[in-house]
C-alpha cells in the first residue's frame, strides 16, 4: 500500500501514531505536577523500563501537557559523556528568563540568574563542559562555593522561589537518567529534597533503564522515599492490538484479526517492535485488509530492520569480550541469569568477570534485577545475539583449553524474531 501514507513510526523517541496504554501514568504525572505547582508534598516520578518500551515518547507527551497548563519545563537527555551541571545550566537559564517575563516574579528570576552565574563560574573548573550565557553578574556567596551539592541546592531553591512567585512550577524532564554520575545524582537528589521540604515548586520527571532505581538508592539512601519508580512495560494484548489497528483505521485501512494476533504474538507487545511490524505489514500488503499472509511476509523484513538498527546499535558498542559475555547469556535464554551460570558458560571463574559485568551495566546493556542476577535491558536481545553469533565458536575464543563440558543447550525458538536458525545461519542482511 502507499508507503507515503504508512502511519507507523519505529524510531528512538519518535511519537507513535497512537500512544496507547499509557493514560494512567500520564494522568498520574499531571496530578503530580499540579500538586507541585500548589506546593503540596509530591513524590517525583521516575519511569523505568527496558529499551524501546516508550519511555521517551511518554516523557515528551507529559511534557507537552505540562507546557499547555503553564508549567515551565526543562528537557534534557543525559548522555554518557556530559556532566549534569553542563546539561542543567542552559536549560535553567531559559526557564528563568521565561519566568522573568512575569512582572511580579522578575526580581526573583533575576536572583536565580545571578545564582546561575555563580554556579556556572565556580563549577567551571571541575566541570569544564559547562557552557552558559551570563545575563547578570554573580552575587558573592550565592551558589558559588564550588561544591556541586551545596550550590545546586541553592540554585534550585532560587529557581523554585521565582517559579512560586510566577504561580508556576519548574519541572525537570530528564531522559536516560541512569547515565548521570552517582555524585551528580546525589547532588540533584539533595537539591530536590530541599525544595520539597520548603514546598518550592521544583520537581523532576525522569526516565531510565531499570538500573536507575538502584543507582538512585546508592546515591542517597533516602531516595526511595522521595521518588516513585513506575515501571513502563510491554503493552498488554488488547492495547498492543490497538497500537496496530488504530493507526491503520485512521487511514481507512482494515487489518484481519488473525493478522493482528500474529503481530501481537511476534512482538510480545513491545512498542518498538509493534511499530516495526506495523510498518512492514503495511508495506507488504497490496490492499486493505492487511492479511495474515502479509504479516508473515513482513516478519522477515521487520526482523532484518530490527537487526540493522535497534539491536545493531547496541551490539556495535560492545568490545569483543563483552559480546562473548552477552552471547553466553543468550545461550542461557532470555534471563535473568545467575552470574555463576554465565561464568560457567564461558568456562571462567565468576570473580574474574565482575569488572566486565559492571562495564556492560554502565553501558546500559544489562542490569541486575536481584543480587547476583543479570538480565538484558533490550527485549529479546538473547535471540538477536544467537542470530549474530551463531554456532559455538564464541565459547572457545581466547581460551587455553576449549571444553564443552559446561555447555547448556540453546533455548527453544519461540517467534519469528528467532527464526533464522540460531545454530548455523548467518544473520539476515
Ligand atoms: N504506547 C505506545 N504505543 C505504541 N507505540 C509506542 C508507544 N510508546 C512508544 N511507542 C513507539 O515505540 C518506539 C520506542 O519508543 P521510545 O523511543 O519512547 O522508547 P524508549 O523506552 O525511550 O527506548 P530507549 O530505552 O531505547 O530510549 C517508538 O517508535 C514509539 O513510536
Ligand atoms: Mg528513550
GROMACS .gro file of C-alpha atoms and ligand atoms in nm:
model
  461
    1UNK     CA    1   0.000   0.000   0.000
    2UNK     CA    2   0.100   0.360  -0.046
    3UNK     CA    3   0.422   0.396   0.157
    4UNK     CA    4   0.366   0.768   0.184
    5UNK     CA    5   0.060   0.705   0.397
    6UNK     CA    6   0.226   0.441   0.616
    7UNK     CA    7   0.138   0.567   0.966
    8UNK     CA    8   0.371   0.354   1.177
    9UNK     CA    9   0.673   0.515   1.334
   10UNK     CA   10   0.954   0.292   1.456
   11UNK     CA   11   1.235   0.501   1.598
   12UNK     CA   12   1.400   0.635   1.910
   13UNK     CA   13   1.166   0.885   2.071
   14UNK     CA   14   0.954   0.904   1.755
   15UNK     CA   15   0.594   0.980   1.859
   16UNK     CA   16   0.371   0.682   1.777
   17UNK     CA   17   0.061   0.728   1.562
   18UNK     CA   18  -0.140   0.616   1.866
   19UNK     CA   19   0.004   0.639   2.216
   20UNK     CA   20  -0.195   0.358   2.372
   21UNK     CA   21  -0.198   0.206   2.717
   22UNK     CA   22  -0.031   0.495   2.895
   23UNK     CA   23  -0.326   0.705   3.011
   24UNK     CA   24  -0.291   0.608   3.377
   25UNK     CA   25   0.071   0.705   3.407
   26UNK     CA   26   0.011   1.026   3.213
   27UNK     CA   27  -0.274   1.123   3.443
   28UNK     CA   28  -0.064   1.039   3.745
   29UNK     CA   29   0.218   1.259   3.621
   30UNK     CA   30  -0.010   1.555   3.554
   31UNK     CA   31  -0.164   1.525   3.902
   32UNK     CA   32   0.186   1.520   4.049
   33UNK     CA   33   0.284   1.830   3.852
   34UNK     CA   34  -0.030   2.019   3.960
   35UNK     CA   35   0.041   1.927   4.321
   36UNK     CA   36   0.396   2.055   4.287
   37UNK     CA   37   0.268   2.384   4.149
   38UNK     CA   38   0.048   2.419   4.456
   39UNK     CA   39   0.340   2.347   4.687
   40UNK     CA   40   0.187   2.018   4.809
   41UNK     CA   41   0.407   1.725   4.907
   42UNK     CA   42   0.464   1.516   4.596
   43UNK     CA   43   0.697   1.235   4.504
   44UNK     CA   44   0.888   1.267   4.179
   45UNK     CA   45   0.808   1.005   3.918
   46UNK     CA   46   1.096   0.819   3.763
   47UNK     CA   47   0.972   0.591   3.487
   48UNK     CA   48   1.185   0.283   3.440
   49UNK     CA   49   1.174   0.023   3.168
   50UNK     CA   50   1.362  -0.173   2.909
   51UNK     CA   51   1.481  -0.031   2.577
   52UNK     CA   52   1.209   0.056   2.329
   53UNK     CA   53   0.909   0.036   2.565
   54UNK     CA   54   0.821   0.401   2.508
   55UNK     CA   55   0.976   0.595   2.796
   56UNK     CA   56   1.095   0.886   2.584
   57UNK     CA   57   0.771   0.940   2.397
   58UNK     CA   58   0.583   0.924   2.726
   59UNK     CA   59   0.814   1.179   2.883
   60UNK     CA   60   0.768   1.410   2.585
   61UNK     CA   61   0.394   1.372   2.582
   62UNK     CA   62   0.370   1.452   2.955
   63UNK     CA   63   0.594   1.749   2.899
   64UNK     CA   64   0.372   1.878   2.622
   65UNK     CA   65   0.069   1.855   2.850
   66UNK     CA   66   0.261   2.028   3.128
   67UNK     CA   67   0.355   2.315   2.898
   68UNK     CA   68  -0.008   2.351   2.797
   69UNK     CA   69  -0.110   2.410   3.157
   70UNK     CA   70   0.157   2.675   3.205
   71UNK     CA   71   0.437   2.476   3.365
   72UNK     CA   72   0.795   2.581   3.294
   73UNK     CA   73   0.962   2.265   3.167
   74UNK     CA   74   1.321   2.172   3.104
   75UNK     CA   75   1.405   1.886   2.870
   76UNK     CA   76   1.733   1.703   2.892
   77UNK     CA   77   1.879   1.374   2.788
   78UNK     CA   78   2.173   1.263   2.995
   79UNK     CA   79   2.444   1.141   2.759
   80UNK     CA   80   2.722   0.924   2.893
   81UNK     CA   81   2.991   1.185   2.850
   82UNK     CA   82   2.848   1.515   2.974
   83UNK     CA   83   2.811   1.643   3.326
   84UNK     CA   84   2.476   1.716   3.484
   85UNK     CA   85   2.571   2.080   3.562
   86UNK     CA   86   2.653   2.128   3.193
   87UNK     CA   87   2.317   1.987   3.093
   88UNK     CA   88   2.118   2.177   3.351
   89UNK     CA   89   2.272   2.522   3.323
   90UNK     CA   90   2.145   2.637   2.981
   91UNK     CA   91   1.803   2.485   3.047
   92UNK     CA   92   1.768   2.653   3.385
   93UNK     CA   93   1.870   2.979   3.224
   94UNK     CA   94   1.594   2.952   2.967
   95UNK     CA   95   1.338   2.870   3.235
   96UNK     CA   96   1.449   3.167   3.446
   97UNK     CA   97   1.441   3.404   3.150
   98UNK     CA   98   1.090   3.288   3.074
   99UNK     CA   99   0.980   3.338   3.434
  100UNK     CA  100   1.137   3.685   3.435
  101UNK     CA  101   0.869   3.789   3.184
  102UNK     CA  102   0.618   3.769   3.468
  103UNK     CA  103   0.622   4.112   3.630
  104UNK     CA  104   0.581   4.002   3.989
  105UNK     CA  105   0.844   3.729   3.965
  106UNK     CA  106   1.101   3.937   3.777
  107UNK     CA  107   1.329   4.019   4.070
  108UNK     CA  108   1.327   3.660   4.190
  109UNK     CA  109   1.406   3.531   3.843
  110UNK     CA  110   1.695   3.774   3.820
  111UNK     CA  111   1.824   3.650   4.151
  112UNK     CA  112   1.801   3.300   4.005
  113UNK     CA  113   2.007   3.413   3.706
  114UNK     CA  114   2.269   3.555   3.944
  115UNK     CA  115   2.274   3.225   4.128
  116UNK     CA  116   2.320   3.050   3.794
  117UNK     CA  117   2.613   3.276   3.707
  118UNK     CA  118   2.781   3.198   4.039
  119UNK     CA  119   2.705   2.828   4.000
  120UNK     CA  120   2.847   2.804   3.650
  121UNK     CA  121   3.154   3.014   3.720
  122UNK     CA  122   3.254   2.834   4.040
  123UNK     CA  123   3.199   2.485   3.899
  124UNK     CA  124   3.361   2.551   3.563
  125UNK     CA  125   3.695   2.425   3.689
  126UNK     CA  126   3.551   2.090   3.789
  127UNK     CA  127   3.304   2.055   3.503
  128UNK     CA  128   3.477   2.206   3.205
  129UNK     CA  129   3.186   2.131   2.976
  130UNK     CA  130   2.958   2.392   3.138
  131UNK     CA  131   2.866   2.650   2.878
  132UNK     CA  132   2.600   2.903   2.955
  133UNK     CA  133   2.534   3.267   2.879
  134UNK     CA  134   2.551   3.512   3.170
  135UNK     CA  135   2.269   3.765   3.188
  136UNK     CA  136   2.370   3.905   3.527
  137UNK     CA  137   2.681   3.917   3.740
  138UNK     CA  138   2.702   3.660   4.016
  139UNK     CA  139   2.615   3.766   4.368
  140UNK     CA  140   2.904   3.680   4.601
  141UNK     CA  141   2.808   3.394   4.828
  142UNK     CA  142   2.512   3.283   4.615
  143UNK     CA  143   2.557   2.929   4.481
  144UNK     CA  144   2.927   2.987   4.426
  145UNK     CA  145   3.105   2.767   4.682
  146UNK     CA  146   3.238   2.533   4.418
  147UNK     CA  147   3.063   2.238   4.584
  148UNK     CA  148   2.808   2.084   4.350
  149UNK     CA  149   2.569   1.958   4.614
  150UNK     CA  150   2.551   2.288   4.803
  151UNK     CA  151   2.548   2.512   4.501
  152UNK     CA  152   2.290   2.312   4.308
  153UNK     CA  153   2.065   2.316   4.614
  154UNK     CA  154   2.087   2.695   4.645
  155UNK     CA  155   2.035   2.734   4.271
  156UNK     CA  156   1.726   2.512   4.266
  157UNK     CA  157   1.587   2.697   4.567
  158UNK     CA  158   1.632   3.027   4.382
  159UNK     CA  159   1.461   2.877   4.077
  160UNK     CA  160   1.177   2.744   4.293
  161UNK     CA  161   1.124   3.078   4.463
  162UNK     CA  162   1.098   3.253   4.127
  163UNK     CA  163   0.859   2.986   3.998
  164UNK     CA  164   0.637   3.022   4.306
  165UNK     CA  165   0.615   3.397   4.256
  166UNK     CA  166   0.512   3.337   3.895
  167UNK     CA  167   0.244   3.085   4.006
  168UNK     CA  168   0.409   2.814   3.806
  169UNK     CA  169   0.635   2.517   3.867
  170UNK     CA  170   0.966   2.420   3.716
  171UNK     CA  171   0.978   2.056   3.616
  172UNK     CA  172   1.299   1.891   3.503
  173UNK     CA  173   1.230   1.626   3.241
  174UNK     CA  174   1.544   1.413   3.226
  175UNK     CA  175   1.573   1.112   3.000
  176UNK     CA  176   1.838   0.838   3.030
  177UNK     CA  177   1.887   0.936   3.393
  178UNK     CA  178   2.081   0.617   3.462
  179UNK     CA  179   2.381   0.767   3.285
  180UNK     CA  180   2.425   1.051   3.536
  181UNK     CA  181   2.727   1.002   3.766
  182UNK     CA  182   2.646   0.893   4.116
  183UNK     CA  183   2.778   1.206   4.291
  184UNK     CA  184   2.592   1.430   4.048
  185UNK     CA  185   2.275   1.229   4.105
  186UNK     CA  186   2.329   1.271   4.479
  187UNK     CA  187   2.354   1.649   4.435
  188UNK     CA  188   2.035   1.655   4.232
  189UNK     CA  189   1.850   1.446   4.490
  190UNK     CA  190   1.965   1.676   4.771
  191UNK     CA  191   1.855   1.986   4.582
  192UNK     CA  192   1.514   1.840   4.504
  193UNK     CA  193   1.474   1.722   4.861
  194UNK     CA  194   1.546   2.070   4.993
  195UNK     CA  195   1.291   2.223   4.756
  196UNK     CA  196   1.034   1.963   4.863
  197UNK     CA  197   1.099   2.040   5.229
  198UNK     CA  198   1.040   2.409   5.163
  199UNK     CA  199   0.732   2.345   4.949
  200UNK     CA  200   0.900   2.507   4.648
  201UNK     CA  201   0.758   2.411   4.308
  202UNK     CA  202   1.054   2.228   4.158
  203UNK     CA  203   1.023   1.867   4.055
  204UNK     CA  204   1.189   1.600   3.849
  205UNK     CA  205   1.021   1.374   3.597
  206UNK     CA  206   1.272   1.120   3.484
  207UNK     CA  207   1.306   0.815   3.268
  208UNK     CA  208   1.570   0.549   3.251
  209UNK     CA  209   1.668   0.186   3.235
  210UNK     CA  210   1.571  -0.039   3.526
  211UNK     CA  211   1.912   0.007   3.690
  212UNK     CA  212   1.811   0.365   3.768
  213UNK     CA  213   1.628   0.262   4.079
  214UNK     CA  214   1.935   0.103   4.233
  215UNK     CA  215   2.155   0.394   4.130
  216UNK     CA  216   1.927   0.647   4.297
  217UNK     CA  217   1.926   0.442   4.618
  218UNK     CA  218   2.302   0.415   4.612
  219UNK     CA  219   2.344   0.788   4.552
  220UNK     CA  220   2.120   0.874   4.851
  221UNK     CA  221   1.974   0.613   5.078
  222UNK     CA  222   1.658   0.819   5.131
  223UNK     CA  223   1.587   0.837   4.757
  224UNK     CA  224   1.326   0.560   4.784
  225UNK     CA  225   1.112   0.790   4.995
  226UNK     CA  226   1.136   1.084   4.755
  227UNK     CA  227   1.072   0.902   4.429
  228UNK     CA  228   0.823   0.660   4.281
  229UNK     CA  229   0.950   0.428   4.011
  230UNK     CA  230   0.655   0.329   3.791
  231UNK     CA  231   0.751   0.053   3.553
  232UNK     CA  232   0.687   0.108   3.184
  233UNK     CA  233   0.642  -0.235   3.032
  234UNK     CA  234   0.532  -0.406   2.713
  235UNK     CA  235   0.168  -0.339   2.625
  236UNK     CA  236  -0.095  -0.593   2.729
  237UNK     CA  237  -0.258  -0.785   2.445
  238UNK     CA  238  -0.559  -0.554   2.398
  239UNK     CA  239  -0.355  -0.235   2.395
  240UNK     CA  240  -0.091  -0.389   2.169
  241UNK     CA  241  -0.367  -0.474   1.921
  242UNK     CA  242  -0.496  -0.117   1.938
  243UNK     CA  243  -0.148   0.020   1.871
  244UNK     CA  244  -0.168  -0.168   1.540
  245UNK     CA  245  -0.533  -0.128   1.438
  246UNK     CA  246  -0.598   0.234   1.531
  247UNK     CA  247  -0.337   0.398   1.307
  248UNK     CA  248  -0.448   0.183   1.012
  249UNK     CA  249  -0.814   0.263   1.070
  250UNK     CA  250  -0.732   0.632   1.077
  251UNK     CA  251  -0.604   0.582   0.723
  252UNK     CA  252  -0.915   0.388   0.625
  253UNK     CA  253  -0.734   0.053   0.626
  254UNK     CA  254  -0.852  -0.266   0.800
  255UNK     CA  255  -0.640  -0.548   0.939
  256UNK     CA  256  -0.769  -0.905   0.971
  257UNK     CA  257  -0.799  -1.028   1.329
  258UNK     CA  258  -0.559  -1.319   1.277
  259UNK     CA  259  -0.306  -1.077   1.128
  260UNK     CA  260  -0.332  -0.853   1.435
  261UNK     CA  261  -0.297  -1.156   1.663
  262UNK     CA  262   0.016  -1.263   1.477
  263UNK     CA  263   0.175  -0.920   1.519
  264UNK     CA  264   0.094  -0.911   1.890
  265UNK     CA  265   0.240  -1.260   1.930
  266UNK     CA  266   0.560  -1.185   1.738
  267UNK     CA  267   0.626  -0.857   1.915
  268UNK     CA  268   0.507  -0.967   2.258
  269UNK     CA  269   0.356  -0.620   2.288
  270UNK     CA  270   0.686  -0.429   2.288
  271UNK     CA  271   0.610  -0.085   2.143
  272UNK     CA  272   0.918  -0.050   1.925
  273UNK     CA  273   0.857  -0.392   1.771
  274UNK     CA  274   0.488  -0.313   1.720
  275UNK     CA  275   0.579  -0.006   1.518
  276UNK     CA  276   0.831  -0.201   1.312
  277UNK     CA  277   0.584  -0.483   1.239
  278UNK     CA  278   0.304  -0.239   1.159
  279UNK     CA  279   0.524  -0.054   0.915
  280UNK     CA  280   0.639  -0.368   0.734
  281UNK     CA  281   0.293  -0.528   0.727
  282UNK     CA  282   0.159  -0.211   0.565
  283UNK     CA  283   0.436  -0.213   0.307
  284UNK     CA  284   0.385  -0.583   0.234
  285UNK     CA  285   0.009  -0.551   0.177
  286UNK     CA  286  -0.129  -0.470  -0.169
  287UNK     CA  287  -0.465  -0.352  -0.040
  288UNK     CA  288  -0.695  -0.335   0.260
  289UNK     CA  289  -0.747  -0.550   0.460
  290UNK     CA  290  -0.393  -0.642   0.566
  291UNK     CA  291  -0.391  -1.022   0.594
  292UNK     CA  292  -0.204  -1.287   0.790
  293UNK     CA  293  -0.004  -1.366   0.476
  294UNK     CA  294   0.107  -1.001   0.459
  295UNK     CA  295   0.220  -1.019   0.821
  296UNK     CA  296   0.412  -1.337   0.751
  297UNK     CA  297   0.592  -1.165   0.463
  298UNK     CA  298   0.651  -0.862   0.682
  299UNK     CA  299   0.808  -1.062   0.963
  300UNK     CA  300   1.126  -1.136   0.770
  301UNK     CA  301   1.184  -0.772   0.674
  302UNK     CA  302   1.084  -0.648   1.019
  303UNK     CA  303   1.340  -0.874   1.186
  304UNK     CA  304   1.606  -0.765   0.938
  305UNK     CA  305   1.525  -0.399   1.004
  306UNK     CA  306   1.549  -0.451   1.378
  307UNK     CA  307   1.878  -0.634   1.342
  308UNK     CA  308   2.018  -0.349   1.137
  309UNK     CA  309   1.906  -0.069   1.368
  310UNK     CA  310   1.752  -0.126   1.710
  311UNK     CA  311   1.968  -0.425   1.805
  312UNK     CA  312   2.270  -0.343   1.596
  313UNK     CA  313   2.349  -0.004   1.751
  314UNK     CA  314   2.371  -0.166   2.095
  315UNK     CA  315   2.579  -0.457   1.970
  316UNK     CA  316   2.830  -0.230   1.797
  317UNK     CA  317   2.911  -0.052   2.122
  318UNK     CA  318   3.044  -0.370   2.281
  319UNK     CA  319   3.402  -0.493   2.285
  320UNK     CA  320   3.468  -0.847   2.159
  321UNK     CA  321   3.497  -0.976   2.516
  322UNK     CA  322   3.170  -0.805   2.612
  323UNK     CA  323   3.000  -0.957   2.311
  324UNK     CA  324   3.108  -1.301   2.427
  325UNK     CA  325   2.969  -1.232   2.772
  326UNK     CA  326   2.636  -1.134   2.617
  327UNK     CA  327   2.646  -1.435   2.389
  328UNK     CA  328   2.694  -1.661   2.690
  329UNK     CA  329   2.389  -1.500   2.849
  330UNK     CA  330   2.196  -1.554   2.528
  331UNK     CA  331   2.289  -1.921   2.528
  332UNK     CA  332   2.107  -1.949   2.859
  333UNK     CA  333   1.787  -1.786   2.726
  334UNK     CA  334   1.606  -1.458   2.789
  335UNK     CA  335   1.710  -1.441   3.156
  336UNK     CA  336   1.760  -1.321   3.418
  337UNK     CA  337   2.061  -1.544   3.476
  338UNK     CA  338   2.283  -1.612   3.773
  339UNK     CA  339   2.629  -1.464   3.726
  340UNK     CA  340   2.771  -1.804   3.815
  341UNK     CA  341   2.584  -1.972   3.531
  342UNK     CA  342   2.716  -1.715   3.281
  343UNK     CA  343   3.069  -1.767   3.407
  344UNK     CA  344   3.027  -2.144   3.377
  345UNK     CA  345   2.916  -2.097   3.020
  346UNK     CA  346   3.239  -1.908   2.946
  347UNK     CA  347   3.441  -2.156   3.148
  348UNK     CA  348   3.560  -1.875   3.372
  349UNK     CA  349   3.565  -1.808   3.743
  350UNK     CA  350   3.281  -1.572   3.827
  351UNK     CA  351   3.509  -1.336   4.023
  352UNK     CA  352   3.714  -1.264   3.710
  353UNK     CA  353   3.410  -1.136   3.525
  354UNK     CA  354   3.287  -0.879   3.778
  355UNK     CA  355   3.467  -0.582   3.625
  356UNK     CA  356   3.342  -0.657   3.277
  357UNK     CA  357   2.987  -0.711   3.401
  358UNK     CA  358   2.996  -0.368   3.568
  359UNK     CA  359   3.118  -0.210   3.246
  360UNK     CA  360   2.834  -0.363   3.048
  361UNK     CA  361   2.588  -0.242   3.313
  362UNK     CA  362   2.736   0.110   3.286
  363UNK     CA  363   2.688   0.095   2.908
  364UNK     CA  364   2.321   0.024   2.974
  365UNK     CA  365   2.316  -0.316   2.807
  366UNK     CA  366   2.240  -0.532   3.109
  367UNK     CA  367   2.118  -0.480   3.463
  368UNK     CA  368   2.084  -0.666   3.786
  369UNK     CA  369   1.723  -0.734   3.887
  370UNK     CA  370   1.844  -0.903   4.208
  371UNK     CA  371   2.177  -0.958   4.373
  372UNK     CA  372   2.386  -1.197   4.165
  373UNK     CA  373   2.144  -1.189   3.874
  374UNK     CA  374   2.194  -1.042   3.528
  375UNK     CA  375   1.935  -0.957   3.264
  376UNK     CA  376   1.931  -0.781   2.927
  377UNK     CA  377   1.793  -0.425   2.911
  378UNK     CA  378   1.691  -0.481   2.547
  379UNK     CA  379   1.386  -0.705   2.496
  380UNK     CA  380   1.457  -1.023   2.301
  381UNK     CA  381   1.827  -0.943   2.281
  382UNK     CA  382   1.909  -1.306   2.353
  383UNK     CA  383   1.752  -1.409   2.024
  384UNK     CA  384   1.942  -1.136   1.837
  385UNK     CA  385   2.272  -1.249   1.991
  386UNK     CA  386   2.209  -1.604   1.877
  387UNK     CA  387   2.141  -1.474   1.527
  388UNK     CA  388   2.452  -1.255   1.528
  389UNK     CA  389   2.691  -1.510   1.676
  390UNK     CA  390   2.553  -1.843   1.566
  391UNK     CA  391   2.713  -2.175   1.645
  392UNK     CA  392   2.957  -2.249   1.922
  393UNK     CA  393   3.284  -2.083   1.820
  394UNK     CA  394   3.237  -1.794   2.064
  395UNK     CA  395   3.283  -2.040   2.351
  396UNK     CA  396   3.637  -2.129   2.264
  397UNK     CA  397   3.783  -1.790   2.169
  398UNK     CA  398   4.081  -1.678   2.380
  399UNK     CA  399   4.070  -1.992   2.584
  400UNK     CA  400   4.363  -2.220   2.656
  401UNK     CA  401   4.173  -2.546   2.655
  402UNK     CA  402   3.844  -2.550   2.477
  403UNK     CA  403   3.588  -2.752   2.658
  404UNK     CA  404   3.225  -2.807   2.610
  405UNK     CA  405   3.159  -2.967   2.945
  406UNK     CA  406   2.963  -2.667   3.071
  407UNK     CA  407   2.763  -2.619   2.757
  408UNK     CA  408   2.394  -2.582   2.817
  409UNK     CA  409   2.151  -2.639   2.537
  410UNK     CA  410   2.022  -2.334   2.349
  411UNK     CA  411   1.669  -2.233   2.439
  412UNK     CA  412   1.385  -2.322   2.209
  413UNK     CA  413   1.288  -2.073   1.942
  414UNK     CA  414   0.957  -1.912   2.012
  415UNK     CA  415   0.891  -1.650   1.749
  416UNK     CA  416   0.995  -1.532   1.410
  417UNK     CA  417   1.237  -1.293   1.577
  418UNK     CA  418   1.440  -1.606   1.646
  419UNK     CA  419   1.367  -1.770   1.313
  420UNK     CA  420   1.693  -1.758   1.120
  421UNK     CA  421   1.833  -2.077   1.264
  422UNK     CA  422   2.041  -1.977   1.562
  423UNK     CA  423   2.284  -2.261   1.515
  424UNK     CA  424   2.405  -2.233   1.165
  425UNK     CA  425   2.266  -1.948   0.961
  426UNK     CA  426   2.406  -1.603   0.914
  427UNK     CA  427   2.205  -1.302   1.032
  428UNK     CA  428   1.978  -1.153   0.774
  429UNK     CA  429   2.126  -0.874   0.566
  430LIG     N1  430   0.232   0.347   2.398
  430LIG     C1  431   0.280   0.324   2.275
  430LIG     N2  432   0.204   0.273   2.178
  430LIG     C2  433   0.253   0.249   2.056
  430LIG     N3  434   0.379   0.274   2.019
  430LIG     C3  435   0.462   0.326   2.111
  430LIG     C4  436   0.418   0.352   2.242
  430LIG     N4  437   0.520   0.403   2.313
  430LIG     C5  438   0.625   0.407   2.228
  430LIG     N5  439   0.592   0.362   2.107
  430LIG     C6  440   0.684   0.350   1.992
  430LIG     O1  441   0.792   0.269   2.037
  430LIG     C7  442   0.917   0.318   1.988
  430LIG     C8  443   1.013   0.339   2.103
  430LIG     O2  444   0.970   0.446   2.185
  430LIG     P1  445   1.074   0.526   2.277
  430LIG     O3  446   1.192   0.571   2.198
  430LIG     O4  447   0.999   0.627   2.353
  430LIG     O5  448   1.121   0.408   2.376
  430LIG     P2  449   1.226   0.419   2.496
  430LIG     O6  450   1.170   0.337   2.608
  430LIG     O7  451   1.259   0.559   2.523
  430LIG     O8  452   1.351   0.342   2.435
  430LIG     P3  453   1.507   0.360   2.473
  430LIG     O9  454   1.524   0.297   2.608
  430LIG    O10  455   1.577   0.282   2.366
  430LIG    O11  456   1.537   0.505   2.473
  430LIG     C9  457   0.883   0.442   1.907
  430LIG    O12  458   0.883   0.406   1.771
  430LIG    C10  459   0.745   0.483   1.952
  430LIG    O13  460   0.673   0.544   1.849
  431LIG    MG1  461   1.433   0.665   2.514
   0.00000   0.00000   0.00000
